[in-house]
Amino acid sequence: MKKVTALAMAAVVAASALTGCGSSSTAETTAAATEAKTEAAAAASTEAAKEDGKTYNVGICQLVQHPALDAATEGFEAALKDKLGDNVKFDLQNASGDSATCATIINQFVSNDVDLILANATAALQAAAAGTSEIPILGTSITDYATALDIDNWTGTTGLNISGTSDLAPLDQQAAMLNELFPEAKNVGLLYCSAEPNSTYQAELAKKYLEEQKIPYAIYTAADSNEIQAVVTKAVADCNAMYIPTDNTFANNMEIVKNIAVPARVPTVTGAEAMCEVGALATLSISYYDLGVAT
């Protein structure tokens, strides 16, 4: 089976970088000027860090271990190592998919007074936001910050000690790809975990784009990993194809999806490359390693 992937980091860097503090960005500010200022500030900060000889301690809370999130963490660590060398140390903690464990990890980082927290995935970001209003927080592998942080009247900035990057995939193009690959599909299953706010956010957007493409669809949700087998079995029985967005619960259980969908010859399109590598047919995705570098 053919795997379709696409790297779109120019769009990620230009469209998805956030500012932690401040109220809004002005229309007159160009992307080029913003990038130039960011690069200049980063260069000055890097030189200052190297000159003062301080070792910066960075706590990394990753929600769960799977290839996409792993790649984002690796890219983040590589970028900081490149800039700071031996002046940066990492404390990488994995929450094994448990939100309560994320809170425990963040409390440990706060107790250790780390210089920076990387929150990898939505539950990790929510725990970090609840755990400290003083230590700088960066998010990565976050689809929508307004949804994750429950921010009304979103302006593009959090107004908090939080910044980061978004992994929102080009959902409109994924819907178009579905239409191109399966023009005769009578029913496409849209599967996601209802406990993940950013998955719900993606699903709402996906529904809009599927309707624009006149693709018939049905919704199938799992509350947690224990329900995935039953949900996928139902979807495979009802549908000609399946679409799964960048959902951490499903990403961590793609073997289950593959073991049900492949024998049934029901193709699956996913939101991330790492999910596609485990039995799915195609994706149009970003590079999570590059996302970590951008973060």
Short mmCIF file of C-alpha atoms in Angstrom, two decimals:
data_model
loop_
_atom_site.label_atom_id
_atom_site.label_comp_id
_atom_site.label_asym_id
_atom_site.label_seq_id
_atom_site.Cartn_x
_atom_site.Cartn_y
_atom_site.Cartn_z
CA MET A 1 0.00 0.00 0.00
CA LYS A 2 1.20 3.48 -0.84
CA LYS A 3 1.94 5.98 1.89
CA VAL A 4 1.36 9.66 1.09
CA THR A 5 3.10 12.18 3.35
CA ALA A 6 3.86 15.87 3.13
CA LEU A 7 6.05 18.17 5.20
CA ALA A 8 4.64 21.63 5.84
CA MET A 9 6.96 23.18 8.38
CA ALA A 10 7.01 26.58 6.69
CA ALA A 11 3.30 26.77 7.40
CA VAL A 12 3.78 25.43 10.93
CA VAL A 13 6.41 28.03 11.77
CA ALA A 14 4.58 30.91 10.10
CA ALA A 15 1.05 30.12 11.20
CA SER A 16 1.32 28.14 14.39
CA ALA A 17 3.90 29.82 16.62
CA LEU A 18 2.33 31.54 19.61
CA THR A 19 3.30 34.41 21.87
CA GLY A 20 3.00 33.69 25.58
CA CYS A 21 2.24 37.20 26.80
CA GLY A 22 0.43 40.11 25.19
CA SER A 23 -3.07 40.73 23.99
CA SER A 24 -2.98 40.37 20.20
CA SER A 25 -0.88 40.60 17.06
CA THR A 26 -1.32 43.48 14.64
CA ALA A 27 -2.22 43.01 11.00
CA GLU A 28 0.69 45.24 10.02
CA THR A 29 3.28 42.88 11.51
CA THR A 30 4.64 40.78 8.67
CA ALA A 31 5.71 37.18 9.05
CA ALA A 32 9.19 38.08 7.83
CA ALA A 33 9.62 40.82 10.41
CA THR A 34 8.35 38.58 13.18
CA GLU A 35 10.72 35.80 12.13
CA ALA A 36 13.67 38.21 11.98
CA LYS A 37 12.92 39.54 15.47
CA THR A 38 12.53 36.01 16.80
CA GLU A 39 15.84 34.89 15.29
CA ALA A 40 17.63 37.97 16.66
CA ALA A 41 16.21 37.44 20.14
CA ALA A 42 17.07 33.75 20.04
CA ALA A 43 20.64 34.47 18.94
CA ALA A 44 21.11 37.04 21.72
CA SER A 45 19.62 34.67 24.27
CA THR A 46 21.85 31.81 23.12
CA GLU A 47 25.00 33.91 23.39
CA ALA A 48 23.99 35.16 26.83
CA ALA A 49 23.33 31.60 28.01
CA LYS A 50 26.71 30.39 26.80
CA GLU A 51 28.53 33.34 28.34
CA ASP A 52 26.94 33.15 31.79
CA GLY A 53 27.91 29.47 32.13
CA LYS A 54 24.59 28.54 33.71
CA THR A 55 23.14 25.09 33.18
CA TYR A 56 19.47 25.33 32.26
CA ASN A 57 17.22 22.56 33.55
CA VAL A 58 14.29 21.69 31.32
CA GLY A 59 11.50 19.41 32.48
CA ILE A 60 9.70 17.53 29.69
CA CYS A 61 6.27 16.05 30.39
CA GLN A 62 5.18 13.78 27.52
CA LEU A 63 1.67 12.38 27.72
CA VAL A 64 2.36 8.99 26.18
CA GLN A 65 5.08 7.19 24.27
CA HIS A 66 4.36 6.86 20.58
CA PRO A 67 6.39 7.83 17.48
CA ALA A 68 4.82 11.24 16.79
CA LEU A 69 5.23 12.60 20.33
CA ASP A 70 8.64 10.92 20.62
CA ALA A 71 9.76 12.72 17.45
CA ALA A 72 8.56 16.10 18.76
CA THR A 73 10.54 15.60 21.98
CA GLU A 74 13.63 14.52 20.03
CA GLY A 75 13.45 17.57 17.76
CA PHE A 76 13.03 19.89 20.74
CA GLU A 77 16.00 18.38 22.60
CA ALA A 78 18.20 18.44 19.49
CA ALA A 79 17.45 22.12 18.82
CA LEU A 80 18.27 23.18 22.40
CA LYS A 81 21.41 21.02 22.46
CA ASP A 82 22.49 22.67 19.23
CA LYS A 83 22.05 26.12 20.75
CA LEU A 84 23.21 25.51 24.33
CA GLY A 85 25.42 22.40 24.17
CA ASP A 86 26.26 21.18 27.67
CA ASN A 87 24.49 24.22 29.19
CA VAL A 88 21.11 22.45 29.06
CA LYS A 89 19.94 19.34 30.91
CA PHE A 90 16.67 17.50 30.34
CA ASP A 91 14.42 15.63 32.74
CA LEU A 92 12.14 13.61 30.44
CA GLN A 93 9.10 12.07 32.14
CA ASN A 94 6.39 10.00 30.41
CA ALA A 95 2.88 9.93 31.86
CA SER A 96 1.88 6.67 30.10
CA GLY A 97 -1.33 8.27 28.87
CA ASP A 98 -2.60 9.24 32.33
CA SER A 99 -3.65 12.86 33.00
CA ALA A 100 -3.23 12.48 36.76
CA THR A 101 0.35 11.35 36.22
CA CYS A 102 0.94 14.49 34.14
CA ALA A 103 -0.05 16.56 37.20
CA THR A 104 2.33 14.59 39.41
CA ILE A 105 5.19 15.10 36.94
CA ILE A 106 4.51 18.85 36.69
CA ASN A 107 4.42 19.20 40.48
CA GLN A 108 7.81 17.50 40.61
CA PHE A 109 9.20 19.96 38.06
CA VAL A 110 7.82 22.90 40.05
CA SER A 111 9.32 21.50 43.26
CA ASN A 112 12.68 21.15 41.49
CA ASP A 113 12.36 24.75 40.21
CA VAL A 114 13.20 23.90 36.60
CA ASP A 115 13.93 26.77 34.23
CA LEU A 116 11.47 25.67 31.55
CA ILE A 117 8.71 23.09 31.06
CA LEU A 118 7.95 21.42 27.74
CA ALA A 119 4.41 20.03 27.70
CA ASN A 120 4.08 17.46 24.93
CA ALA A 121 0.35 16.94 24.13
CA THR A 122 -2.79 18.56 25.47
CA ALA A 123 -3.15 16.80 28.84
CA ALA A 124 0.46 17.66 29.65
CA LEU A 125 -0.15 21.31 28.76
CA GLN A 126 -3.29 21.47 30.89
CA ALA A 127 -1.42 20.00 33.85
CA ALA A 128 1.44 22.47 33.39
CA ALA A 129 -0.95 25.43 33.16
CA ALA A 130 -2.61 24.32 36.41
CA GLY A 131 0.71 23.63 38.11
CA THR A 132 2.57 26.93 37.67
CA SER A 133 1.97 30.51 36.59
CA GLU A 134 5.64 31.46 36.91
CA ILE A 135 7.84 28.88 35.19
CA PRO A 136 7.82 29.38 31.39
CA ILE A 137 5.86 26.66 29.57
CA LEU A 138 6.15 25.62 25.94
CA GLY A 139 3.58 23.37 24.31
CA THR A 140 4.19 21.04 21.40
CA SER A 141 1.86 18.56 19.66
CA ILE A 142 -1.06 20.81 20.68
CA THR A 143 -3.83 21.14 18.11
CA ASP A 144 -5.66 24.22 19.41
CA TYR A 145 -4.54 26.28 22.40
CA ALA A 146 -7.88 28.00 22.91
CA THR A 147 -9.54 24.61 23.30
CA ALA A 148 -6.76 23.13 25.43
CA LEU A 149 -6.66 26.10 27.81
CA ASP A 150 -10.36 26.99 27.65
CA ILE A 151 -9.67 30.51 26.37
CA ASP A 152 -12.61 32.54 25.05
CA ASN A 153 -12.18 35.29 22.45
CA TRP A 154 -8.92 33.80 21.19
CA THR A 155 -6.55 36.43 19.77
CA GLY A 156 -3.55 34.24 18.96
CA THR A 157 -1.83 34.74 22.32
CA THR A 158 -2.44 33.01 25.63
CA GLY A 159 -1.78 36.01 27.90
CA LEU A 160 -0.13 33.49 30.24
CA ASN A 161 3.34 32.03 30.86
CA ILE A 162 2.59 29.68 27.94
CA SER A 163 3.69 29.63 24.32
CA GLY A 164 4.35 26.88 21.78
CA THR A 165 3.43 25.41 18.42
CA SER A 166 0.40 23.67 16.93
CA ASP A 167 0.29 20.34 15.12
CA LEU A 168 -3.04 21.02 13.40
CA ALA A 169 -2.86 19.13 10.13
CA PRO A 170 -4.37 20.44 6.86
CA LEU A 171 -7.78 18.87 7.48
CA ASP A 172 -9.33 20.37 4.35
CA GLN A 173 -6.62 18.76 2.23
CA GLN A 174 -7.03 15.46 4.07
CA ALA A 175 -10.74 15.52 3.22
CA ALA A 176 -9.89 16.23 -0.41
CA MET A 177 -7.45 13.30 -0.36
CA LEU A 178 -10.16 11.04 1.03
CA ASN A 179 -12.43 12.10 -1.81
CA GLU A 180 -9.70 11.45 -4.37
CA LEU A 181 -8.75 8.03 -2.99
CA PHE A 182 -12.29 6.77 -2.34
CA PRO A 183 -14.70 8.60 -4.68
CA GLU A 184 -17.21 5.77 -4.48
CA ALA A 185 -17.21 5.46 -0.67
CA LYS A 186 -20.77 5.27 0.60
CA ASN A 187 -19.81 5.88 4.23
CA VAL A 188 -16.58 7.08 5.88
CA GLY A 189 -16.10 6.45 9.59
CA LEU A 190 -14.72 9.40 11.57
CA LEU A 191 -13.08 7.91 14.67
CA TYR A 192 -11.61 9.72 17.69
CA CYS A 193 -11.35 9.67 21.46
CA SER A 194 -14.09 11.80 23.03
CA ALA A 195 -11.95 12.39 26.14
CA GLU A 196 -9.39 14.41 24.16
CA PRO A 197 -10.58 18.03 23.66
CA ASN A 198 -8.34 18.63 20.68
CA SER A 199 -9.63 15.48 18.98
CA THR A 200 -13.17 16.79 19.35
CA TYR A 201 -11.99 20.11 17.90
CA GLN A 202 -10.47 18.34 14.89
CA ALA A 203 -13.56 16.21 14.41
CA GLU A 204 -15.78 19.29 14.20
CA LEU A 205 -13.51 20.77 11.52
CA ALA A 206 -13.26 17.45 9.69
CA LYS A 207 -17.06 17.15 9.56
CA LYS A 208 -17.25 20.56 7.89
CA TYR A 209 -14.67 19.65 5.25
CA LEU A 210 -16.18 16.22 4.60
CA GLU A 211 -19.54 17.88 4.03
CA GLU A 212 -17.93 20.37 1.63
CA GLN A 213 -16.49 17.44 -0.32
CA LYS A 214 -19.93 15.74 -0.20
CA ILE A 215 -18.39 12.73 1.54
CA PRO A 216 -20.94 10.75 3.60
CA TYR A 217 -19.66 10.01 7.10
CA ALA A 218 -20.58 8.58 10.48
CA ILE A 219 -19.08 9.39 13.90
CA TYR A 220 -17.54 6.71 16.13
CA THR A 221 -16.05 7.74 19.48
CA ALA A 222 -14.12 5.87 22.14
CA ALA A 223 -14.00 7.17 25.71
CA ASP A 224 -10.62 5.51 26.29
CA SER A 225 -8.31 2.83 24.92
CA ASN A 226 -10.49 0.05 26.35
CA GLU A 227 -13.26 0.93 23.88
CA ILE A 228 -11.14 1.12 20.72
CA GLN A 229 -11.55 -2.50 19.65
CA ALA A 230 -15.35 -2.37 19.88
CA VAL A 231 -15.55 1.03 18.18
CA VAL A 232 -13.28 0.04 15.28
CA THR A 233 -15.13 -3.27 14.83
CA LYS A 234 -18.43 -1.37 14.55
CA ALA A 235 -16.95 1.19 12.14
CA VAL A 236 -15.43 -1.49 9.91
CA ALA A 237 -18.80 -3.24 9.70
CA ASP A 238 -20.59 -0.03 8.69
CA CYS A 239 -18.07 1.86 6.55
CA ASN A 240 -16.05 1.64 3.33
CA ALA A 241 -13.17 3.70 4.76
CA MET A 242 -12.08 5.30 8.05
CA TYR A 243 -10.48 8.60 9.01
CA ILE A 244 -8.68 9.13 12.33
CA PRO A 245 -7.27 12.61 13.17
CA THR A 246 -4.16 13.22 15.29
CA ASP A 247 -5.61 11.54 18.35
CA ASN A 248 -3.17 10.32 21.04
CA THR A 249 -5.39 7.47 22.27
CA PHE A 250 -5.84 6.02 18.79
CA ALA A 251 -2.22 6.73 17.86
CA ASN A 252 -1.09 4.66 20.81
CA ASN A 253 -3.38 1.81 19.75
CA MET A 254 -2.95 1.68 15.98
CA GLU A 255 -2.01 -1.99 16.17
CA ILE A 256 -5.59 -2.70 17.27
CA VAL A 257 -6.95 -0.62 14.40
CA LYS A 258 -4.69 -2.41 11.90
CA ASN A 259 -5.58 -5.88 13.16
CA ILE A 260 -9.28 -5.18 12.59
CA ALA A 261 -9.28 -2.95 9.51
CA VAL A 262 -6.68 -4.66 7.31
CA PRO A 263 -8.26 -8.16 7.30
CA ALA A 264 -11.63 -6.48 6.61
CA ARG A 265 -10.01 -4.55 3.70
CA VAL A 266 -11.30 -1.23 5.04
CA PRO A 267 -8.64 1.45 4.33
CA THR A 268 -7.73 4.00 7.00
CA VAL A 269 -6.52 7.58 6.49
CA THR A 270 -4.84 9.17 9.51
CA GLY A 271 -3.80 12.62 10.65
CA ALA A 272 -0.16 11.80 11.40
CA GLU A 273 2.64 9.97 9.63
CA ALA A 274 3.50 7.79 12.64
CA MET A 275 -0.09 6.49 12.68
CA CYS A 276 0.11 5.76 8.98
CA GLU A 277 3.22 3.65 9.51
CA VAL A 278 1.19 1.16 11.58
CA GLY A 279 -1.23 -0.30 9.08
CA ALA A 280 -3.02 2.79 7.74
CA LEU A 281 -3.12 3.58 4.04
CA ALA A 282 -2.32 7.28 3.74
CA THR A 283 -1.82 10.60 5.46
CA LEU A 284 -1.08 14.22 4.64
CA SER A 285 0.88 15.35 7.66
CA ILE A 286 3.55 17.52 9.22
CA SER A 287 6.92 16.35 10.54
CA TYR A 288 6.71 16.06 14.31
CA TYR A 289 10.50 16.19 14.61
CA ASP A 290 10.51 19.53 12.79
CA LEU A 291 7.62 20.66 14.99
CA GLY A 292 9.77 19.96 18.05
CA VAL A 293 12.63 21.94 16.50
CA ALA A 294 10.28 24.85 15.85
CA THR A 295 9.05 24.71 19.45
#
